[in-house]
CSV table of C-alpha atoms and ligand atoms in Angstrom, one decimal:
chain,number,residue,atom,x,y,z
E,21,UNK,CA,33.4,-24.9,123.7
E,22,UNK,CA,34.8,-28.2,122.8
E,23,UNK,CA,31.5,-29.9,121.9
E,24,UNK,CA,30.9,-26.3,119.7
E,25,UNK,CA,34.3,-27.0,118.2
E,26,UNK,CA,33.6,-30.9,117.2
E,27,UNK,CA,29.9,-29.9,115.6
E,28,UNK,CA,31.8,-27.0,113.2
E,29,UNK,CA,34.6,-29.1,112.4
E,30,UNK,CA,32.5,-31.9,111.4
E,31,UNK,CA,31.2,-30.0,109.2
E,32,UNK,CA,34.2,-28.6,107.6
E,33,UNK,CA,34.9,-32.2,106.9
E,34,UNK,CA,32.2,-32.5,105.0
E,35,UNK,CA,32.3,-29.4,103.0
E,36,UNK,CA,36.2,-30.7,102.4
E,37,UNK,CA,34.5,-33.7,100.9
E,38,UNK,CA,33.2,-31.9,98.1
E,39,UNK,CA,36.7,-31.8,96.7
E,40,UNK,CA,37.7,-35.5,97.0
E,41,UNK,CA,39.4,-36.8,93.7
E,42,UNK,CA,39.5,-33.7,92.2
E,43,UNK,CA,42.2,-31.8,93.9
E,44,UNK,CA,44.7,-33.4,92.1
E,45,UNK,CA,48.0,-34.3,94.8
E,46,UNK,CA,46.7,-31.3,97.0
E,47,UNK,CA,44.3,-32.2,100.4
E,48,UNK,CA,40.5,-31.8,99.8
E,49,UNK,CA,40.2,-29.1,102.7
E,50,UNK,CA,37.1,-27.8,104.0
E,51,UNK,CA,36.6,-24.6,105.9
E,52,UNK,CA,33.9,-22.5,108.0
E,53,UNK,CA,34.2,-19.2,109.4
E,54,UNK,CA,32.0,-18.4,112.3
E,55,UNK,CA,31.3,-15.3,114.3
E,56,UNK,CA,29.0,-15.6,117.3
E,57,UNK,CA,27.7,-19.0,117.0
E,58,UNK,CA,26.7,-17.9,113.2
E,59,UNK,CA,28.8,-18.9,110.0
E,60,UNK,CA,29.7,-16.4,107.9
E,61,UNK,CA,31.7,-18.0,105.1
E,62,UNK,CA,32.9,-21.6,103.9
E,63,UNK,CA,35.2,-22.7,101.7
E,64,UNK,CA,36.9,-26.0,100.4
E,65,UNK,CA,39.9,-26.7,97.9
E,66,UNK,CA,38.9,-26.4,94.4
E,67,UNK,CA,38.7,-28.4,91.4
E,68,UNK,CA,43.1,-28.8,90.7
E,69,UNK,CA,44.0,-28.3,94.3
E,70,UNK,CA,43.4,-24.1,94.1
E,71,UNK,CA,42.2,-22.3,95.7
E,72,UNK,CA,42.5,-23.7,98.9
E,73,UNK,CA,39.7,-23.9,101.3
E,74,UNK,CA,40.7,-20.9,103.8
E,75,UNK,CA,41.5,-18.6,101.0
E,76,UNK,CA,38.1,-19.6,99.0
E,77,UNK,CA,36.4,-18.6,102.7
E,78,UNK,CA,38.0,-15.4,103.1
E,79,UNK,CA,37.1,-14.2,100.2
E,80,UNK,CA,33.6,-14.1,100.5
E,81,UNK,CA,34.4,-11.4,103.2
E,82,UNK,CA,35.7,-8.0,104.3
E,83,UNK,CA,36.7,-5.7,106.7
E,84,UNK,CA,38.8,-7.4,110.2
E,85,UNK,CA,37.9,-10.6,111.6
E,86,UNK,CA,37.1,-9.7,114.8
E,87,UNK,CA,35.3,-11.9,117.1
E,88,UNK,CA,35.4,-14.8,114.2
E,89,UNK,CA,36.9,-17.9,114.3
E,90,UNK,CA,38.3,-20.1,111.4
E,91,UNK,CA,37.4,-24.0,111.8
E,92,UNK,CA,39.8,-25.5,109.3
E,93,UNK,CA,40.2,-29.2,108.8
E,94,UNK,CA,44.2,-29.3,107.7
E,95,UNK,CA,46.9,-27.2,109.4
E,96,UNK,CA,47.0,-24.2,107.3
E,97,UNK,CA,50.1,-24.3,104.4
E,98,UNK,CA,52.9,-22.2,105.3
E,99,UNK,CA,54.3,-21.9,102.1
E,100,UNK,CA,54.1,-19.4,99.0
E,101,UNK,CA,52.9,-20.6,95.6
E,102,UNK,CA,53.3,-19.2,92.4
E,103,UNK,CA,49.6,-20.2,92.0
E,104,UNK,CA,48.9,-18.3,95.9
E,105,UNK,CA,49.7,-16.7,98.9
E,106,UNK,CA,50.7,-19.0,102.1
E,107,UNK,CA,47.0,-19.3,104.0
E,108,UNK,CA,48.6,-18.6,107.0
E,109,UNK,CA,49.6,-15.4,105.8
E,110,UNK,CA,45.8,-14.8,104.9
E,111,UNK,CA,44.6,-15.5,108.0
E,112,UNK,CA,47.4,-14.0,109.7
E,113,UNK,CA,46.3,-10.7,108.1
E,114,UNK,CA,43.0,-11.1,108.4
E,115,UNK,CA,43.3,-11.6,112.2
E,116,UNK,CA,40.4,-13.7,113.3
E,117,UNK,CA,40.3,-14.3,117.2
E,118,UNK,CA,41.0,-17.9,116.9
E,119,UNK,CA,41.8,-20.5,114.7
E,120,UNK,CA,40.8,-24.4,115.0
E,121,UNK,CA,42.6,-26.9,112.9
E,122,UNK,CA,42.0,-30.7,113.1
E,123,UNK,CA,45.0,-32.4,111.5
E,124,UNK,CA,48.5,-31.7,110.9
E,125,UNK,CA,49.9,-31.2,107.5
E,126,UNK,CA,53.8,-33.1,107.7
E,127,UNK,CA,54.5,-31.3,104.7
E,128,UNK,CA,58.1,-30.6,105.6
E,129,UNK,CA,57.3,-27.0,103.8
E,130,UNK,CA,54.1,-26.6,106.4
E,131,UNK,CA,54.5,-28.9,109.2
E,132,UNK,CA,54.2,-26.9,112.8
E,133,UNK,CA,55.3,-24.0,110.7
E,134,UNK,CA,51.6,-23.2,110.0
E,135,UNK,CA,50.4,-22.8,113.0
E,136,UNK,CA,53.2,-20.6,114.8
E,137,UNK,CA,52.7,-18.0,112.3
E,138,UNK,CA,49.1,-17.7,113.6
E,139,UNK,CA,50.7,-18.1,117.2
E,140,UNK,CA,53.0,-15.1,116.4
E,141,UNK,CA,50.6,-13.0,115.2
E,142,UNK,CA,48.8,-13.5,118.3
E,143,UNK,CA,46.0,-15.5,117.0
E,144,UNK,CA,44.4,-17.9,119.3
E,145,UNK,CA,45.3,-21.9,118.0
E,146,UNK,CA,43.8,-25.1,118.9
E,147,UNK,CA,44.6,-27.7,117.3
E,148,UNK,CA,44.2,-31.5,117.3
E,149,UNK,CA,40.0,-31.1,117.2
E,150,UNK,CA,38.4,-33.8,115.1
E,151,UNK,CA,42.0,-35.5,114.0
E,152,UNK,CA,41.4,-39.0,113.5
E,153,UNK,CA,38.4,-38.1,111.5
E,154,UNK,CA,40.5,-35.6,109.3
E,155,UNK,CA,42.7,-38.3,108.7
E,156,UNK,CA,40.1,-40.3,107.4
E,157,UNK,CA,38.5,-37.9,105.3
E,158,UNK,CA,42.1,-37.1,103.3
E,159,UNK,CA,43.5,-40.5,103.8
E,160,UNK,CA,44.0,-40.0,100.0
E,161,UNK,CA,46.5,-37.3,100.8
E,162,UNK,CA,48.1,-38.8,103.8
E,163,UNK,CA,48.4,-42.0,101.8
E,164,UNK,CA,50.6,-39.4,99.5
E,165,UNK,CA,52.9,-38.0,101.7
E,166,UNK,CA,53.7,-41.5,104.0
E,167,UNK,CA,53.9,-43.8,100.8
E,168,UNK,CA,54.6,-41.4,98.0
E,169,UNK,CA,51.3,-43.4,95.7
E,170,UNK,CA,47.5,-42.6,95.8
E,171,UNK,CA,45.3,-44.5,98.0
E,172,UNK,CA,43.8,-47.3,96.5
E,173,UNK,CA,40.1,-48.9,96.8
E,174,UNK,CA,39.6,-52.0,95.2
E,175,UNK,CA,35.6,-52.8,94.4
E,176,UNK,CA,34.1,-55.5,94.0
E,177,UNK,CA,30.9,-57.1,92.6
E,178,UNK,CA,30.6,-60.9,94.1
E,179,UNK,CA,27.6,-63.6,94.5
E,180,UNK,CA,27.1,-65.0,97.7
E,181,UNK,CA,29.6,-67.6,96.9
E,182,UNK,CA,32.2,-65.0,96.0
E,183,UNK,CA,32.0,-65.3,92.4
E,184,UNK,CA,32.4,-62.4,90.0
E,185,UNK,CA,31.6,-63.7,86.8
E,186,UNK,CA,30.0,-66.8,84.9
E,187,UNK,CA,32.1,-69.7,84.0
E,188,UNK,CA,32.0,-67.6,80.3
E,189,UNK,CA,32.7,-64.6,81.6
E,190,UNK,CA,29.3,-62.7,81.7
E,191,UNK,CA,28.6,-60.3,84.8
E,192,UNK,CA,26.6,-57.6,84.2
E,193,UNK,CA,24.9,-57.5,86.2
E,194,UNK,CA,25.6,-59.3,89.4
E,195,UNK,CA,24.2,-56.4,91.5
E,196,UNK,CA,21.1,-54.4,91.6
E,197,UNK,CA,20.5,-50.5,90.7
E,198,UNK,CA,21.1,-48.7,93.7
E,199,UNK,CA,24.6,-50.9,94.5
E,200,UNK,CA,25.8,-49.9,90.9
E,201,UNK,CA,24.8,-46.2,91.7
E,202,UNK,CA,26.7,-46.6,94.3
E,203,UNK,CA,29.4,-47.7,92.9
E,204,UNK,CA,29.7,-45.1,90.1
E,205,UNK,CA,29.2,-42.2,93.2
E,206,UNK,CA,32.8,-44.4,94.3
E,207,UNK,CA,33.8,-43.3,90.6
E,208,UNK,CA,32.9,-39.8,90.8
E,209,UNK,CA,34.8,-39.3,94.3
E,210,UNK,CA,37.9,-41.0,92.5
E,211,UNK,CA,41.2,-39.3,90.3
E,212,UNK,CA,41.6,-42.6,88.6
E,213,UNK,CA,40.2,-45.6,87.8
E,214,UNK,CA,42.0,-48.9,86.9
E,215,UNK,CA,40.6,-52.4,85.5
E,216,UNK,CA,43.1,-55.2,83.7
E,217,UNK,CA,43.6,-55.7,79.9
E,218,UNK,CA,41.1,-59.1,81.0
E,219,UNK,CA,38.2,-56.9,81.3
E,220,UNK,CA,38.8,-54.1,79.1
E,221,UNK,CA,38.7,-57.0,76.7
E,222,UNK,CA,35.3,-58.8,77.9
E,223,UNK,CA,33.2,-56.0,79.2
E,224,UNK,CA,34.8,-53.0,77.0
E,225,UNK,CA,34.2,-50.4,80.3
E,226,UNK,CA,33.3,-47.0,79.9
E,227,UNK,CA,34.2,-46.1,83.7
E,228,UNK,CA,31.8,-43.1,83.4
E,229,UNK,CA,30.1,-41.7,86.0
E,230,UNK,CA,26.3,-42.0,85.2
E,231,UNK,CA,24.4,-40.0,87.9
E,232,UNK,CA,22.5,-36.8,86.5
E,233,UNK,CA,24.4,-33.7,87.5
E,234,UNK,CA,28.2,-35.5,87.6
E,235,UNK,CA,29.1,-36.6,84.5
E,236,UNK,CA,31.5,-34.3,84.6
E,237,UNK,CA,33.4,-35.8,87.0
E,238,UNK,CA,34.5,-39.0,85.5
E,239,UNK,CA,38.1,-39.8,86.5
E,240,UNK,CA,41.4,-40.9,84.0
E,241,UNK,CA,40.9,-44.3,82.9
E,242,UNK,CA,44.0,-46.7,83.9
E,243,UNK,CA,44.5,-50.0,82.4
E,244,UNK,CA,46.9,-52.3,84.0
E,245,UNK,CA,48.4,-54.2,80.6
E,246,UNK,CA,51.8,-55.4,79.5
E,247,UNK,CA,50.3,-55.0,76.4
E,248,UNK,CA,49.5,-52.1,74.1
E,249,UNK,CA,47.5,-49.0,75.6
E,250,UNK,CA,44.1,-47.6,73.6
E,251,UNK,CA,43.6,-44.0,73.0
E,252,UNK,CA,42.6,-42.0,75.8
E,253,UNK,CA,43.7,-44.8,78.6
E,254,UNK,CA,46.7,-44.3,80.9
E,255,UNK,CA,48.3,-47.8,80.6
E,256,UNK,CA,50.8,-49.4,83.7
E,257,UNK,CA,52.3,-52.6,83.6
E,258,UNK,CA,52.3,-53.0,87.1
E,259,UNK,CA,50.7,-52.6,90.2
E,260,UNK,CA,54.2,-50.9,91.6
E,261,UNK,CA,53.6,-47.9,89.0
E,262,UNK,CA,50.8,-46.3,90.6
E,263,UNK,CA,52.9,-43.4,92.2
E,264,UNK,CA,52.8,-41.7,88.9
E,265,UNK,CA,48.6,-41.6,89.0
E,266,UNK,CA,47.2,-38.7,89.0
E,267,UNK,CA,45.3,-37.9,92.5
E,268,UNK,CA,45.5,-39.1,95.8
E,269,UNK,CA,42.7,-42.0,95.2
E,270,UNK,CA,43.0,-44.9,92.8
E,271,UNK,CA,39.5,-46.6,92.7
E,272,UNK,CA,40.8,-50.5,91.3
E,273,UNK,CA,37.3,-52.3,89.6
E,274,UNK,CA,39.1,-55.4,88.9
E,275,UNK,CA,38.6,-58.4,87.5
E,276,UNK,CA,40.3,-61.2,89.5
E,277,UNK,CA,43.5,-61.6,88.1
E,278,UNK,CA,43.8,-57.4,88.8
E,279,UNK,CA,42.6,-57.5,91.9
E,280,UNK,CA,44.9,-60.3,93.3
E,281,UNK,CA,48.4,-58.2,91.7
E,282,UNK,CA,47.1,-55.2,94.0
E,283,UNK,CA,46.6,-57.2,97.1
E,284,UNK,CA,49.9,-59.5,96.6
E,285,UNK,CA,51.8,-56.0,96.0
E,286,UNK,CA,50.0,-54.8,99.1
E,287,UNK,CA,48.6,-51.7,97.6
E,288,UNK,CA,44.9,-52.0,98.7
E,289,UNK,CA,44.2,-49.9,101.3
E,290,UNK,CA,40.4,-50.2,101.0
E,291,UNK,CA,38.3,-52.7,100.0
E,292,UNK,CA,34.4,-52.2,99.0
E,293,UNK,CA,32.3,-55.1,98.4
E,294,UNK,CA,29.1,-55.9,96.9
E,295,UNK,CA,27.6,-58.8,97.8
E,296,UNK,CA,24.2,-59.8,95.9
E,297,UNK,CA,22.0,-62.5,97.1
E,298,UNK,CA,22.3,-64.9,94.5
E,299,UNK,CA,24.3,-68.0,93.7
E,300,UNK,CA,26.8,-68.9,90.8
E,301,UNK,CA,28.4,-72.2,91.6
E,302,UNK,CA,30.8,-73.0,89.2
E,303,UNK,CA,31.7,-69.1,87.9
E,304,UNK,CA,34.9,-67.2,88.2
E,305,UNK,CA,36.4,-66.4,91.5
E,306,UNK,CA,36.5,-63.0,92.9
E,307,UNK,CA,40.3,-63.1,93.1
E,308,UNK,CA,43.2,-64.8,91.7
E,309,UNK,CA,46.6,-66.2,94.1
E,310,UNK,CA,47.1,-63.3,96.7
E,311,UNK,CA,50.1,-64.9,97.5
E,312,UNK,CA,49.5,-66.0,100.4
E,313,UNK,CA,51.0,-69.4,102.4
E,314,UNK,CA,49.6,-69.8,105.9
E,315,UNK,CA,46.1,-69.8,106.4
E,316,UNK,CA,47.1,-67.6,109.7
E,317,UNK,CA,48.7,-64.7,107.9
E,318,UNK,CA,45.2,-64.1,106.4
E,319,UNK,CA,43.6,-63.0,109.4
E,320,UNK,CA,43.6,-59.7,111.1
E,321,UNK,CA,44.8,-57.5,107.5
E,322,UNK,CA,41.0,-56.2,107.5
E,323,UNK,CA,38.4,-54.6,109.4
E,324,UNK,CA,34.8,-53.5,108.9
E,325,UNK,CA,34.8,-49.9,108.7
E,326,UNK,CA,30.6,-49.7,107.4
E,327,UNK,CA,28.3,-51.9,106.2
E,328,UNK,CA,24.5,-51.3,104.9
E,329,UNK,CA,22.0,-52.4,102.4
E,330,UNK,CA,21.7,-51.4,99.3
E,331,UNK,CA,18.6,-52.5,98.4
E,332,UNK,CA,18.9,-56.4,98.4
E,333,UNK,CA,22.5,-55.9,98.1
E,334,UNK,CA,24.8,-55.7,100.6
E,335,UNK,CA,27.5,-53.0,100.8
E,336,UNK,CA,30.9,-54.2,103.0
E,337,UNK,CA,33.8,-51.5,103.9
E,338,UNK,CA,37.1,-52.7,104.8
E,339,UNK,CA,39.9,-51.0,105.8
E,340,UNK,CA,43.4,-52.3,106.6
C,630,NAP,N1,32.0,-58.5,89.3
C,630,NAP,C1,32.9,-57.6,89.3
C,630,NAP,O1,33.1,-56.8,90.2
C,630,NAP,C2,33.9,-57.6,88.1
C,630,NAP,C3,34.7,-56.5,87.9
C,630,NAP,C4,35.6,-56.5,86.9
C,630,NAP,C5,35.6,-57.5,86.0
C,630,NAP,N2,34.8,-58.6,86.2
C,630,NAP,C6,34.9,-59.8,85.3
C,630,NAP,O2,36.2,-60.3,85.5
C,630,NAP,C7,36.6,-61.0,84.3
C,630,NAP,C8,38.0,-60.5,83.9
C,630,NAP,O3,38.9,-60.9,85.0
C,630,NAP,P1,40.3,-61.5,84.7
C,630,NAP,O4,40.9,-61.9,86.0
C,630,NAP,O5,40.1,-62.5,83.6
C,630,NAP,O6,41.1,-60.3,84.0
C,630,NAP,P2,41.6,-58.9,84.6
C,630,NAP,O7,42.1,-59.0,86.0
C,630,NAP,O8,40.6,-57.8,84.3
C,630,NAP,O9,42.8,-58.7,83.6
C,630,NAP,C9,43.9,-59.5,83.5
C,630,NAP,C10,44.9,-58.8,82.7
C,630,NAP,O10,45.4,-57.7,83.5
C,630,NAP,C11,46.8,-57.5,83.2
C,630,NAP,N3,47.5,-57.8,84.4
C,630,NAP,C12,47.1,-58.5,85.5
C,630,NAP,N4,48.1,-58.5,86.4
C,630,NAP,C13,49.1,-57.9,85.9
C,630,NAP,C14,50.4,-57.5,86.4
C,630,NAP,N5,50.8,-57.9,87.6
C,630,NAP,N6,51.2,-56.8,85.6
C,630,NAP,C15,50.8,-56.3,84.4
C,630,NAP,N7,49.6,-56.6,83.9
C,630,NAP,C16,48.7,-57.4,84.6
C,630,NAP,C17,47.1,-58.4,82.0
C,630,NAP,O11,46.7,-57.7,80.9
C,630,NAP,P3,47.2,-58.0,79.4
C,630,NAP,O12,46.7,-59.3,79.1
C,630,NAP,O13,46.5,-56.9,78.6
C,630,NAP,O14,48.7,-57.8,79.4
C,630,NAP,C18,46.2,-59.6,82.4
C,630,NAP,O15,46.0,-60.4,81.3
C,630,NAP,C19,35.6,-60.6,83.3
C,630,NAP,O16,34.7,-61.7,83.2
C,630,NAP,C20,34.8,-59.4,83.9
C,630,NAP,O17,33.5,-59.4,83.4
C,630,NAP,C21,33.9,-58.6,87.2
């Protein structure tokens, strides 16, 4: 049953994907109803946060529950909305056999709260099945509710020798095709993107997302300035005032002057490089002072979380 229970839920992760950087402060949620070994309905949250993924499921059917069970990847919400009913009301109702959540929502308004309901209506709970990986997948939200500010990626396009630009300035392009397609799926799975006043003013970004099909989804343009903000830009003037983004992931593109605020204020939690194979010698360097003193208090901050090529570029995750 367990090794059943992983293979759903794993998939309920990645039907909860679908909603990442689109469901405003709420969790991306994903959710799959199954009755004898078939599913019969999925969900995940929608496009501003409703309607979550357990209610978007049980729609699709009628009639009791019986014999199904609800693979969901948070800890159902416990409390009413003027925008919806509690989920664990729905589901209460609708009296599936058994309920399997993965993480724990420590919404004060949901946590533990959730899942008794289901225990008191004498629905069947496990819980705890896939967590880690839950917490991965809406580290966006977590990132929320421990810090109270999205979670924030900070990309980067570098030569083998860590540079990001020429001595002038130029750098498009650094990388190849598929490591910039790459990089504008980052965009797509994003709330909002920042770069500094520095490279609005060299490269004049559009931060769109150019991929046929998701377009659509091109996040709010941030632009960290102390200076005046253009029309249709969010400006901050500091790293600190991220809390006040939209979204629960931040996507920072740089240049080096931006990315070194965000790492001195400690507010990278991610960091996604793109490393082509050529050389620039004497260009501008991929970050400016991080603040740091001692050569010692630079090591263990990061590790690799995924690597891969991307044609003859390579990609590098790092996560704190
Ligand atoms: N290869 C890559 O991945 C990549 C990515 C992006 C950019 N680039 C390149 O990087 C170069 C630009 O980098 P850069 O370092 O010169 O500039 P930058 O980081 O883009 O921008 C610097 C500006 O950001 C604002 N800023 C920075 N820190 C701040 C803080 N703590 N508080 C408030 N505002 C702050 C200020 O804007 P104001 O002056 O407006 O006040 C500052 O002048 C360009 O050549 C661009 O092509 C490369």
């Amino acid at each position: 049953m367990m090794h059943r229970d992983r293979d759903v839920m794993a998939a309920a992760l990645f039907l909860g994907e679908r909603g990442r950087g689109r469901t405003g402060a709420n969790p991306h949620v994903g959710c799959i109803i199954t009755r004898r070994g078939h599913v019969i309905a999925r969900g995940w949250t929608q496009p501003g946060g409703r309607p979550h993924a357990e209610a978007q499921a049980l729609a699709q059917l009628s009639g009791s529950l019986e014999g199904a069970t609800v693979f969901v990847t948070l800890e159902p919400c416990a409390h009413d909305s003027p925008r919806g009913p509690a989920c664990a009301d729905l589901l209460a109702d609708a009296r599936p056999d058994r309920v399997v959540i993965a993480a724990h929502d420590a919404d004060p308004r949901t946590e533990g709260k959730g899942i008794a309901r289901l225990h008191d209506s004498g629905i069947m709970v496990t819980h705890g099945v896939m967590a880690a990986e839950a917490h991965r997948s809406m580290a966006g939200f977590f990132t929320r509710q421990q810090h109270g500010r999205p979670h924030v990626t900070l990309k980067l396009a570098t030569s083998l020798d860590g540079r990001i630009a020429m001595a002038d300035g130029a750098s498009r392009w650094i990388t190849g095709d598929r490591a910039r397609a790459h990089g504008h799926s980052l965009r797509a799975r994003s709330d909002a993107i920042l770069v500094g006043g520095g490279t609005f003013r060299a490269d004049a970004p559009r931060l769109d997302v150019r991929i046929a099909g998701l377009a659509d989804r091109a996040p709010q343009r941030v632009l960290l300035t102390r200076g005046d903000v253009p029309a249709g830009w969010t400006g901050i003037d500091a790293p600190e005032n991220i809390a006040d983004l939209p979204g629960n992931y931040l996507l920072v593109e740089g240049g080096a002057e931006t990315a070194a605020a965000f790492l001195r204020a400690d507010l990278v939690d991610r960091l996604i490089l793109y490393r082509a194979p050529i050389l620039i010698g004497d260009g501008r360097a991929a970050l400016g002072d991080i603040g740091l003193d001692r050569l010692a208090d630079a090591h263990d901050r990061w590790h690799l979380a995924d690597t891969r090529m991307l044609g003859s570029d390579r990609l590098e995750v790092y996560e704190r």
